[in-house]
Short mmCIF file of C-alpha atoms in Angstrom, two decimals:
data_model
loop_
_atom_site.label_atom_id
_atom_site.label_comp_id
_atom_site.label_asym_id
_atom_site.label_seq_id
_atom_site.Cartn_x
_atom_site.Cartn_y
_atom_site.Cartn_z
CA UNK A 1 24.87 -55.38 -47.24
CA UNK A 2 26.89 -58.54 -47.48
CA UNK A 3 28.90 -59.08 -44.27
CA UNK A 4 32.51 -57.87 -44.54
CA UNK A 5 35.62 -58.55 -42.53
CA UNK A 6 37.94 -55.74 -41.45
CA UNK A 7 40.41 -56.87 -44.12
CA UNK A 8 37.72 -56.72 -46.82
CA UNK A 9 36.74 -53.22 -45.75
CA UNK A 10 40.34 -52.03 -45.96
CA UNK A 11 40.81 -53.68 -49.36
CA UNK A 12 37.67 -51.96 -50.69
CA UNK A 13 39.09 -48.42 -50.54
CA UNK A 14 39.58 -47.21 -54.11
CA UNK A 15 41.19 -43.84 -53.36
CA UNK A 16 43.46 -44.64 -50.42
CA UNK A 17 47.24 -44.68 -50.25
CA UNK A 18 48.81 -47.65 -48.40
CA UNK A 19 49.46 -45.51 -45.32
CA UNK A 20 45.83 -44.38 -45.26
CA UNK A 21 44.64 -47.98 -45.40
CA UNK A 22 47.04 -48.93 -42.59
CA UNK A 23 45.97 -46.18 -40.16
CA UNK A 24 42.23 -46.41 -40.86
CA UNK A 25 40.42 -47.25 -37.61
CA UNK A 26 37.28 -49.35 -37.71
CA UNK A 27 34.16 -48.32 -35.75
CA UNK A 28 34.34 -49.37 -32.09
CA UNK A 29 31.28 -51.61 -32.59
CA UNK A 30 32.42 -53.07 -35.93
CA UNK A 31 32.21 -56.69 -34.71
CA UNK A 32 28.57 -56.10 -33.73
CA UNK A 33 27.55 -54.67 -37.11
CA UNK A 34 24.10 -55.81 -38.24
CA UNK A 35 24.92 -56.18 -41.93
CA UNK A 36 21.39 -57.24 -42.91
CA UNK A 37 20.16 -53.84 -41.68
CA UNK A 38 22.73 -51.76 -43.58
CA UNK A 39 22.30 -50.13 -47.00
CA UNK A 40 25.92 -48.95 -46.80
CA UNK A 41 28.61 -48.60 -44.12
CA UNK A 42 29.80 -45.11 -43.11
CA UNK A 43 31.67 -43.84 -40.07
CA UNK A 44 34.02 -41.17 -38.72
CA UNK A 45 37.50 -42.38 -37.81
CA UNK A 46 37.51 -42.69 -33.99
CA UNK A 47 41.22 -41.74 -33.92
CA UNK A 48 41.05 -38.80 -36.33
CA UNK A 49 37.87 -36.75 -36.64
CA UNK A 50 39.17 -35.28 -39.88
CA UNK A 51 38.76 -38.61 -41.65
CA UNK A 52 35.69 -40.63 -42.52
CA UNK A 53 34.86 -43.67 -44.62
CA UNK A 54 31.99 -44.71 -46.89
CA UNK A 55 31.62 -48.29 -48.17
CA UNK A 56 28.89 -49.36 -50.60
CA UNK A 57 28.27 -52.43 -52.74
CA UNK A 58 28.87 -52.31 -56.48
CA UNK A 59 27.93 -55.36 -58.57
CA UNK A 60 28.15 -57.55 -55.48
CA UNK A 61 31.56 -56.27 -54.39
CA UNK A 62 32.42 -53.68 -51.73
CA UNK A 63 33.63 -50.29 -52.92
CA UNK A 64 34.86 -47.83 -50.32
CA UNK A 65 36.28 -44.30 -50.25
CA UNK A 66 38.29 -42.34 -47.71
CA UNK A 67 36.66 -39.00 -46.86
CA UNK A 68 38.11 -35.78 -45.51
CA UNK A 69 35.92 -33.49 -43.41
CA UNK A 70 36.28 -29.75 -43.96
CA UNK A 71 37.42 -27.77 -40.92
CA UNK A 72 34.61 -25.75 -39.32
CA UNK A 73 31.28 -25.47 -41.06
CA UNK A 74 30.28 -21.85 -41.49
CA UNK A 75 26.87 -22.99 -42.70
CA UNK A 76 23.45 -21.61 -41.99
CA UNK A 77 21.40 -22.54 -38.93
CA UNK A 78 19.85 -25.36 -40.92
CA UNK A 79 21.30 -27.49 -43.71
CA UNK A 80 20.46 -30.53 -45.82
CA UNK A 81 22.53 -33.67 -46.17
CA UNK A 82 22.93 -34.44 -49.87
CA UNK A 83 22.79 -38.19 -49.25
CA UNK A 84 19.72 -38.67 -47.04
CA UNK A 85 18.03 -35.37 -48.06
CA UNK A 86 17.06 -34.49 -44.48
CA UNK A 87 17.11 -30.97 -43.04
CA UNK A 88 19.15 -30.67 -39.85
CA UNK A 89 20.83 -28.03 -37.67
CA UNK A 90 23.77 -26.57 -39.58
CA UNK A 91 26.40 -27.99 -37.23
CA UNK A 92 25.11 -31.52 -37.89
CA UNK A 93 25.96 -31.36 -41.61
CA UNK A 94 29.56 -31.16 -42.88
CA UNK A 95 31.36 -30.92 -46.20
CA UNK A 96 33.22 -34.13 -47.02
CA UNK A 97 35.62 -34.49 -49.93
CA UNK A 98 37.17 -37.61 -51.47
CA UNK A 99 40.26 -37.73 -53.65
CA UNK A 100 39.41 -39.34 -56.99
CA UNK A 101 40.85 -42.75 -57.80
CA UNK A 102 43.85 -43.18 -60.08
CA UNK A 103 45.74 -40.48 -61.94
CA UNK A 104 42.98 -37.92 -61.45
CA UNK A 105 43.38 -38.13 -57.67
CA UNK A 106 47.15 -38.03 -57.93
CA UNK A 107 46.74 -34.74 -59.82
CA UNK A 108 44.68 -33.34 -56.95
CA UNK A 109 41.20 -33.88 -58.41
CA UNK A 110 38.48 -34.58 -55.84
CA UNK A 111 34.72 -34.64 -55.40
CA UNK A 112 32.76 -33.38 -52.43
CA UNK A 113 29.30 -33.05 -51.00
CA UNK A 114 27.51 -32.25 -47.75
CA UNK A 115 26.69 -35.25 -45.56
CA UNK A 116 25.52 -35.86 -42.02
CA UNK A 117 28.49 -34.78 -39.86
CA UNK A 118 28.58 -38.12 -38.06
CA UNK A 119 27.95 -40.01 -41.34
CA UNK A 120 24.77 -41.50 -39.87
CA UNK A 121 22.76 -40.93 -43.08
CA UNK A 122 21.63 -44.57 -43.09
CA UNK A 123 19.89 -44.05 -39.72
CA UNK A 124 18.91 -40.42 -40.21
CA UNK A 125 16.73 -41.10 -43.24
CA UNK A 126 14.77 -43.63 -41.21
CA UNK A 127 14.34 -41.32 -38.22
CA UNK A 128 13.38 -38.41 -40.48
CA UNK A 129 10.86 -40.40 -42.46
CA UNK A 130 8.41 -42.05 -40.04
CA UNK A 131 5.33 -43.56 -41.58
CA UNK A 132 2.56 -40.98 -41.35
CA UNK A 133 -1.09 -42.14 -41.11
CA UNK A 134 -1.79 -41.18 -44.74
CA UNK A 135 1.58 -42.35 -46.10
CA UNK A 136 2.15 -45.63 -47.90
CA UNK A 137 5.17 -47.76 -47.06
CA UNK A 138 6.52 -47.43 -50.62
CA UNK A 139 7.07 -43.67 -50.27
CA UNK A 140 9.32 -44.18 -47.23
CA UNK A 141 11.14 -47.05 -48.91
CA UNK A 142 11.72 -44.79 -51.91
CA UNK A 143 13.53 -42.23 -49.74
CA UNK A 144 15.64 -44.99 -48.21
CA UNK A 145 16.42 -46.36 -51.69
CA UNK A 146 17.30 -42.82 -52.79
CA UNK A 147 19.79 -42.45 -49.94
CA UNK A 148 21.49 -45.69 -50.89
CA UNK A 149 21.54 -44.73 -54.58
CA UNK A 150 23.11 -41.35 -53.85
CA UNK A 151 25.77 -42.97 -51.65
CA UNK A 152 26.55 -45.46 -54.42
CA UNK A 153 26.65 -42.65 -56.99
CA UNK A 154 29.12 -40.65 -54.88
CA UNK A 155 31.45 -43.64 -54.57
CA UNK A 156 31.01 -44.26 -58.29
CA UNK A 157 32.16 -40.73 -59.12
CA UNK A 158 35.28 -41.26 -57.01
CA UNK A 159 36.00 -44.65 -58.62
CA UNK A 160 35.72 -43.38 -62.16
CA UNK A 161 38.37 -40.71 -61.74
CA UNK A 162 38.20 -37.66 -63.96
CA UNK A 163 36.21 -39.35 -66.72
CA UNK A 164 32.81 -38.61 -65.20
CA UNK A 165 33.18 -34.96 -64.19
CA UNK A 166 30.46 -32.37 -64.74
CA UNK A 167 31.59 -32.22 -68.37
CA UNK A 168 31.19 -35.98 -68.72
CA UNK A 169 27.67 -36.73 -67.59
CA UNK A 170 25.35 -39.13 -69.37
CA UNK A 171 22.48 -37.48 -71.24
CA UNK A 172 19.31 -39.57 -71.67
CA UNK A 173 16.61 -38.41 -74.09
CA UNK A 174 13.10 -39.85 -74.24
CA UNK A 175 9.96 -40.45 -72.22
CA UNK A 176 8.98 -39.97 -68.58
CA UNK A 177 5.52 -40.96 -67.39
CA UNK A 178 3.34 -42.64 -64.82
CA UNK A 179 2.90 -46.40 -65.24
CA UNK A 180 -0.52 -47.52 -64.04
CA UNK A 181 -0.54 -51.29 -63.57
CA UNK A 182 -3.83 -53.13 -63.52
CA UNK A 183 -4.17 -56.81 -62.67
CA UNK A 184 -6.20 -59.17 -60.52
CA UNK A 185 -4.72 -57.71 -57.33
CA UNK A 186 -5.80 -54.15 -58.10
CA UNK A 187 -4.28 -50.95 -59.46
CA UNK A 188 -0.77 -49.70 -58.66
CA UNK A 189 1.18 -46.72 -59.96
CA UNK A 190 4.90 -46.31 -60.58
CA UNK A 191 7.00 -43.50 -61.98
CA UNK A 192 8.37 -44.85 -65.24
CA UNK A 193 9.00 -44.45 -68.93
CA UNK A 194 11.79 -46.21 -70.81
CA UNK A 195 14.15 -43.23 -70.88
CA UNK A 196 13.46 -42.39 -67.23
CA UNK A 197 14.13 -46.01 -66.25
CA UNK A 198 17.44 -45.92 -68.12
CA UNK A 199 18.42 -42.60 -66.51
CA UNK A 200 17.67 -43.86 -63.01
CA UNK A 201 19.41 -47.15 -63.80
CA UNK A 202 22.56 -45.33 -64.88
CA UNK A 203 22.47 -43.24 -61.71
CA UNK A 204 22.16 -46.41 -59.64
CA UNK A 205 25.22 -47.72 -61.48
CA UNK A 206 27.16 -44.66 -60.34
CA UNK A 207 27.00 -42.45 -63.43
CA UNK A 208 25.95 -38.79 -63.12
CA UNK A 209 22.94 -38.53 -65.41
CA UNK A 210 20.67 -35.87 -66.92
CA UNK A 211 17.25 -36.76 -68.38
CA UNK A 212 15.75 -34.67 -71.18
CA UNK A 213 12.02 -35.37 -71.28
CA UNK A 214 8.54 -33.84 -71.44
CA UNK A 215 6.98 -33.50 -67.97
CA UNK A 216 3.70 -31.80 -67.09
CA UNK A 217 3.21 -29.10 -64.49
CA UNK A 218 0.80 -31.22 -62.47
CA UNK A 219 0.70 -33.67 -59.56
CA UNK A 220 2.01 -36.62 -61.62
CA UNK A 221 4.76 -34.33 -62.88
CA UNK A 222 5.67 -33.47 -59.30
CA UNK A 223 5.96 -37.18 -58.54
CA UNK A 224 8.22 -37.70 -61.55
CA UNK A 225 10.46 -34.82 -60.46
CA UNK A 226 10.63 -36.06 -56.86
CA UNK A 227 11.47 -39.58 -58.01
CA UNK A 228 14.32 -38.36 -60.22
CA UNK A 229 15.59 -36.19 -57.38
CA UNK A 230 15.57 -39.18 -55.03
CA UNK A 231 18.00 -40.95 -57.34
CA UNK A 232 20.13 -37.92 -58.12
CA UNK A 233 19.05 -37.59 -61.76
CA UNK A 234 19.02 -34.05 -63.15
CA UNK A 235 15.94 -33.19 -65.22
CA UNK A 236 15.75 -30.82 -68.18
CA UNK A 237 12.01 -30.74 -68.83
CA UNK A 238 9.92 -29.63 -71.77
CA UNK A 239 6.55 -28.37 -70.45
CA UNK A 240 3.50 -30.31 -71.59
CA UNK A 241 0.22 -28.54 -72.44
CA UNK A 242 -1.63 -31.82 -71.89
CA UNK A 243 -0.12 -32.67 -68.51
CA UNK A 244 2.13 -35.61 -67.77
CA UNK A 245 2.12 -38.79 -69.81
CA UNK A 246 0.45 -41.92 -68.46
CA UNK A 247 0.57 -45.54 -69.59
CA UNK A 248 -2.10 -47.95 -68.39
CA UNK A 249 -0.76 -51.49 -68.64
CA UNK A 250 -2.28 -54.90 -68.29
CA UNK A 251 -0.54 -58.25 -68.81
CA UNK A 252 -1.10 -60.60 -71.73
CA UNK A 253 -1.16 -64.39 -71.42
CA UNK A 254 2.64 -64.51 -71.42
CA UNK A 255 2.99 -61.92 -68.66
CA UNK A 256 4.21 -59.18 -71.01
CA UNK A 257 2.86 -55.64 -70.51
CA UNK A 258 0.23 -54.29 -72.92
CA UNK A 259 -0.07 -50.48 -72.90
CA UNK A 260 -2.76 -47.84 -73.49
CA UNK A 261 -1.48 -44.22 -73.45
CA UNK A 262 -3.17 -40.94 -72.59
CA UNK A 263 -3.38 -37.78 -74.72
CA UNK A 264 -0.16 -36.31 -73.31
CA UNK A 265 1.81 -39.41 -74.31
CA UNK A 266 0.14 -39.48 -77.71
CA UNK A 267 1.09 -35.85 -78.35
CA UNK A 268 4.50 -35.84 -76.65
CA UNK A 269 6.97 -33.24 -77.79
CA UNK A 270 10.50 -32.32 -76.72
CA UNK A 271 12.19 -28.97 -77.23
CA UNK A 272 15.88 -28.83 -78.11
CA UNK A 273 16.94 -25.39 -77.08
CA UNK A 274 20.17 -24.01 -75.72
CA UNK A 275 20.11 -25.94 -72.44
CA UNK A 276 19.22 -29.28 -74.03
CA UNK A 277 21.95 -28.87 -76.64
CA UNK A 278 24.48 -27.96 -73.97
CA UNK A 279 23.64 -31.10 -71.96
CA UNK A 280 24.07 -33.28 -75.07
CA UNK A 281 27.25 -31.48 -76.15
CA UNK A 282 28.84 -31.98 -72.70
CA UNK A 283 27.81 -35.62 -72.31
CA UNK A 284 30.26 -38.52 -72.40
CA UNK A 285 27.42 -40.43 -74.08
CA UNK A 286 23.88 -39.56 -75.16
CA UNK A 287 21.33 -42.36 -74.78
CA UNK A 288 18.05 -42.15 -76.71
CA UNK A 289 15.14 -44.41 -75.82
CA UNK A 290 11.43 -44.34 -76.73
CA UNK A 291 11.74 -41.09 -78.69
CA UNK A 292 8.99 -39.85 -81.08
CA UNK A 293 10.97 -40.62 -84.23
CA UNK A 294 7.82 -40.34 -86.34
CA UNK A 295 7.76 -36.57 -85.72
CA UNK A 296 10.14 -35.38 -88.43
CA UNK A 297 10.81 -31.99 -86.84
CA UNK A 298 11.68 -33.47 -83.44
CA UNK A 299 13.81 -36.22 -84.99
CA UNK A 300 15.73 -33.67 -87.06
CA UNK A 301 16.31 -31.41 -84.04
CA UNK A 302 17.67 -34.32 -82.01
CA UNK A 303 19.91 -35.45 -84.86
CA UNK A 304 21.30 -31.90 -85.22
CA UNK A 305 22.06 -31.73 -81.49
CA UNK A 306 23.79 -35.12 -81.55
CA UNK A 307 25.89 -34.23 -84.61
CA UNK A 308 27.24 -31.19 -82.76
CA UNK A 309 28.39 -33.35 -79.81
CA UNK A 310 31.68 -35.18 -79.39
CA UNK A 311 30.40 -37.89 -77.05
CA UNK A 312 29.22 -41.40 -77.85
CA UNK A 313 25.65 -42.19 -78.93
CA UNK A 314 23.45 -45.14 -77.96
CA UNK A 315 19.98 -45.59 -79.46
CA UNK A 316 17.09 -47.87 -78.52
CA UNK A 317 13.97 -47.33 -80.68
CA UNK A 318 11.76 -48.89 -77.99
CA UNK A 319 8.62 -48.22 -80.06
CA UNK A 320 5.18 -48.21 -78.47
CA UNK A 321 2.37 -48.91 -80.90
CA UNK A 322 -0.01 -46.86 -78.77
CA UNK A 323 2.16 -43.76 -79.18
CA UNK A 324 3.12 -44.22 -82.82
CA UNK A 325 1.46 -42.02 -85.46
CA UNK A 326 3.28 -43.25 -88.58
CA UNK A 327 5.30 -46.44 -88.67
CA UNK A 328 7.23 -45.60 -91.85
CA UNK A 329 8.11 -42.14 -90.55
CA UNK A 330 9.24 -43.67 -87.25
CA UNK A 331 11.58 -46.06 -89.05
CA UNK A 332 12.97 -43.21 -91.16
CA UNK A 333 13.70 -41.04 -88.12
CA UNK A 334 15.14 -43.94 -86.15
CA UNK A 335 17.44 -45.05 -88.96
CA UNK A 336 18.78 -41.51 -89.44
CA UNK A 337 19.98 -41.53 -85.84
CA UNK A 338 21.04 -45.19 -85.83
CA UNK A 339 23.45 -44.38 -88.67
CA UNK A 340 25.33 -42.10 -86.25
CA UNK A 341 25.29 -44.49 -83.28
CA UNK A 342 28.11 -46.21 -81.46
CA UNK A 343 25.58 -48.66 -80.02
CA UNK A 344 22.09 -49.58 -81.22
CA UNK A 345 19.95 -51.84 -79.03
CA UNK A 346 17.08 -53.61 -80.78
CA UNK A 347 14.83 -56.41 -79.57
CA UNK A 348 12.84 -59.07 -81.34
CA UNK A 349 9.60 -57.23 -80.51
CA UNK A 350 11.05 -54.01 -82.01
CA UNK A 351 11.98 -55.89 -85.18
CA UNK A 352 8.47 -57.27 -85.52
CA UNK A 353 6.69 -53.98 -84.85
CA UNK A 354 8.89 -51.72 -86.99
CA UNK A 355 10.00 -54.02 -89.81
CA UNK A 356 7.82 -57.16 -89.62
CA UNK A 357 11.12 -58.97 -90.07
CA UNK A 358 13.39 -61.31 -88.08
CA UNK A 359 15.71 -59.71 -85.57
CA UNK A 360 18.82 -60.85 -87.45
CA UNK A 361 17.62 -58.99 -90.55
CA UNK A 362 17.13 -55.78 -88.57
CA UNK A 363 20.51 -56.26 -86.87
CA UNK A 364 22.20 -56.50 -90.27
CA UNK A 365 20.27 -53.42 -91.42
CA UNK A 366 21.65 -51.42 -88.48
CA UNK A 367 25.19 -52.47 -89.36
CA UNK A 368 24.65 -51.49 -93.00
CA UNK A 369 23.50 -48.05 -91.86
CA UNK A 370 26.77 -47.55 -90.00
CA UNK A 371 26.07 -48.45 -86.35
CA UNK A 372 29.38 -49.39 -84.73
CA UNK A 373 27.85 -52.09 -82.52
CA UNK A 374 24.39 -53.66 -82.41
CA UNK A 375 23.08 -55.18 -79.18
CA UNK A 376 20.22 -57.60 -79.82
CA UNK A 377 17.83 -58.88 -77.15
CA UNK A 378 15.72 -62.01 -77.62
CA UNK A 379 13.76 -62.29 -74.40
CA UNK A 380 14.21 -65.69 -72.79
CA UNK A 381 16.75 -66.62 -75.49
CA UNK A 382 19.30 -64.09 -74.25
CA UNK A 383 21.19 -61.36 -76.09
CA UNK A 384 24.09 -60.79 -78.45
CA UNK A 385 26.41 -58.19 -79.95
CA UNK A 386 27.72 -57.72 -83.48
CA UNK A 387 30.56 -55.39 -84.49
CA UNK A 388 33.10 -55.44 -87.31
CA UNK A 389 35.25 -57.89 -85.36
CA UNK A 390 32.81 -59.62 -82.99
CA UNK A 391 29.63 -61.68 -83.25
CA UNK A 392 28.53 -63.26 -79.97
CA UNK A 393 25.33 -64.62 -78.42
CA UNK A 394 24.87 -65.13 -74.68
CA UNK A 395 22.08 -66.84 -72.70
CA UNK A 396 19.99 -65.21 -70.01
CA UNK A 397 21.47 -65.26 -66.52
CA UNK A 398 20.57 -67.91 -63.98
CA UNK A 399 19.94 -66.11 -60.70
CA UNK A 400 18.01 -66.81 -57.48
CA UNK A 401 14.30 -66.06 -57.22
CA UNK A 402 11.37 -66.20 -59.62
CA UNK A 403 10.47 -63.72 -62.33
CA UNK A 404 7.97 -61.21 -60.95
CA UNK A 405 7.86 -58.48 -63.62
CA UNK A 406 9.59 -58.12 -67.00
CA UNK A 407 8.67 -54.45 -67.44
CA UNK A 408 12.17 -53.10 -66.78
CA UNK A 409 14.26 -55.85 -68.37
CA UNK A 410 15.13 -54.07 -71.61
CA UNK A 411 15.84 -50.76 -69.87
CA UNK A 412 18.12 -52.54 -67.38
CA UNK A 413 20.02 -54.16 -70.25
CA UNK A 414 20.57 -50.78 -71.90
CA UNK A 415 21.63 -49.08 -68.65
CA UNK A 416 24.14 -51.81 -67.87
CA UNK A 417 25.49 -51.90 -71.41
CA UNK A 418 26.04 -48.13 -71.48
CA UNK A 419 27.80 -48.21 -68.12
CA UNK A 420 30.09 -50.99 -69.35
CA UNK A 421 30.70 -49.20 -72.63
CA UNK A 422 31.93 -46.12 -70.78
CA UNK A 423 34.04 -47.91 -68.20
CA UNK A 424 35.51 -50.81 -70.17
CA UNK A 425 35.59 -49.64 -73.82
CA UNK A 426 35.17 -53.25 -75.08
CA UNK A 427 37.05 -54.14 -78.25
CA UNK A 428 37.44 -57.92 -78.29
CA UNK A 429 35.03 -60.83 -78.00
CA UNK A 430 35.82 -61.48 -74.33
CA UNK A 431 35.12 -57.87 -73.33
CA UNK A 432 31.86 -57.75 -75.29
CA UNK A 433 30.81 -61.09 -73.78
CA UNK A 434 31.42 -59.64 -70.32
CA UNK A 435 29.32 -56.61 -71.22
CA UNK A 436 26.40 -58.79 -72.33
CA UNK A 437 26.72 -61.21 -69.41
CA UNK A 438 26.69 -58.33 -66.94
CA UNK A 439 23.65 -56.83 -68.64
CA UNK A 440 21.87 -60.19 -68.49
CA UNK A 441 22.58 -60.47 -64.76
CA UNK A 442 21.29 -56.96 -64.08
CA UNK A 443 18.16 -57.59 -66.16
CA UNK A 444 17.52 -60.90 -64.39
CA UNK A 445 17.82 -59.23 -60.99
CA UNK A 446 15.47 -56.44 -62.08
CA UNK A 447 12.85 -58.97 -63.17
CA UNK A 448 12.78 -60.46 -59.66
CA UNK A 449 10.99 -57.35 -58.36
CA UNK A 450 7.81 -55.54 -59.30
CA UNK A 451 8.28 -52.37 -61.35
CA UNK A 452 11.11 -51.25 -63.57
CA UNK A 453 13.69 -49.98 -61.06
CA UNK A 454 17.11 -51.40 -61.96
CA UNK A 455 18.37 -53.92 -59.45
CA UNK A 456 21.85 -55.34 -59.03
CA UNK A 457 22.48 -59.07 -58.56
CA UNK A 458 23.54 -58.28 -54.99
CA UNK A 459 19.87 -57.50 -54.26
CA UNK A 460 19.13 -61.22 -54.65
CA UNK A 461 21.35 -62.38 -51.79
CA UNK A 462 19.38 -64.64 -49.48
CA UNK A 463 16.99 -65.86 -52.18
CA UNK A 464 16.92 -69.51 -53.17
CA UNK A 465 17.40 -70.56 -56.79
CA UNK A 466 13.96 -70.67 -58.34
CA UNK A 467 12.23 -69.65 -55.09
#
């Protein structure tokens, strides 16, 4: 974390009344805090054991909440903290609640979850996850990252008031797979897929998210489920008779990924039954990415489910030539959904693959179909937005560090844009420019790390420009 003063900590509380801010007592060892070692700051009030505090970073700024500990515990002999996901004796886990920010909190609305009773989740996950002889460092780091993401998500739910309750989750529909990266240094595997990356990205941005995807009942499928669980993403899975999807990627001369897909990915299929339709119907926004639009039956089922929902709709075709059966059918299915969309994201590579046309031509086509806003991405040339009242173009962000991997750039842009769309409801040029600029910063930060996990600009603190 970035080092904070006592005043900055107090100012960060989003759900505290002035009296609560005034009486909040800092940890006894606050002046000795090793900020470089912290993923987030959490402590019990040394003057009042009924109060606690949790401070995370959101877009480079501190965001804190005041917690109330439930009296007694009444839990079983063992219990699990919902932040660090470690099993502990029941009396070492407690229910903490936080009044929501704004009018929702004033009306008595709150959120709660079980946490380590002493709020030591940051340390507990490290003690509970020692590196076993057969365990790779990345698996431990993933659990630590998951703890931080769940802490950030909890604070995010408090910040967003009543708008992101259980009936206001984000639904993401699309692919989930294993990315196998091959290059001169060897072979590495990551849990991925465009829709999965977007779902995890949204969760990291503090939005409760459900992913609807095909996942096999196999070891790779178990890894996908565990990864989603680490980041607090709910999964509604369609079973796969061919196992879990896999993409083997190499890099072309420009460093862009080139994919070869397995049989499961080639024959992917999603079922839209009662549970899937309920998730979409309850969502504040449904986000569709890398969907098999060239399967007419699946495309029609998705469109029917979306038409029955009251939430917003964002669509990214994100086509993969190696998974596409029929280009014309894909375009037909995509355009049927784009006509219903509040936001369509399309990149220059999508325009070339689907339409063999310039991006501006495809952008205008989306507007003609009825898309409320079209977000265009042009790689190193930046991104733009067009609506009835706005037409803007913004450059890529200049951030510290060198580009390591562009795999997750587009997914990070979509995640950030959706989060901004929900929280800010942009209507003028300035607001849309802020949305695009924020998305560019998030994408730039993501590209400074290997893999497609969304990163915030705050993750780049300490790096030199261009280092």
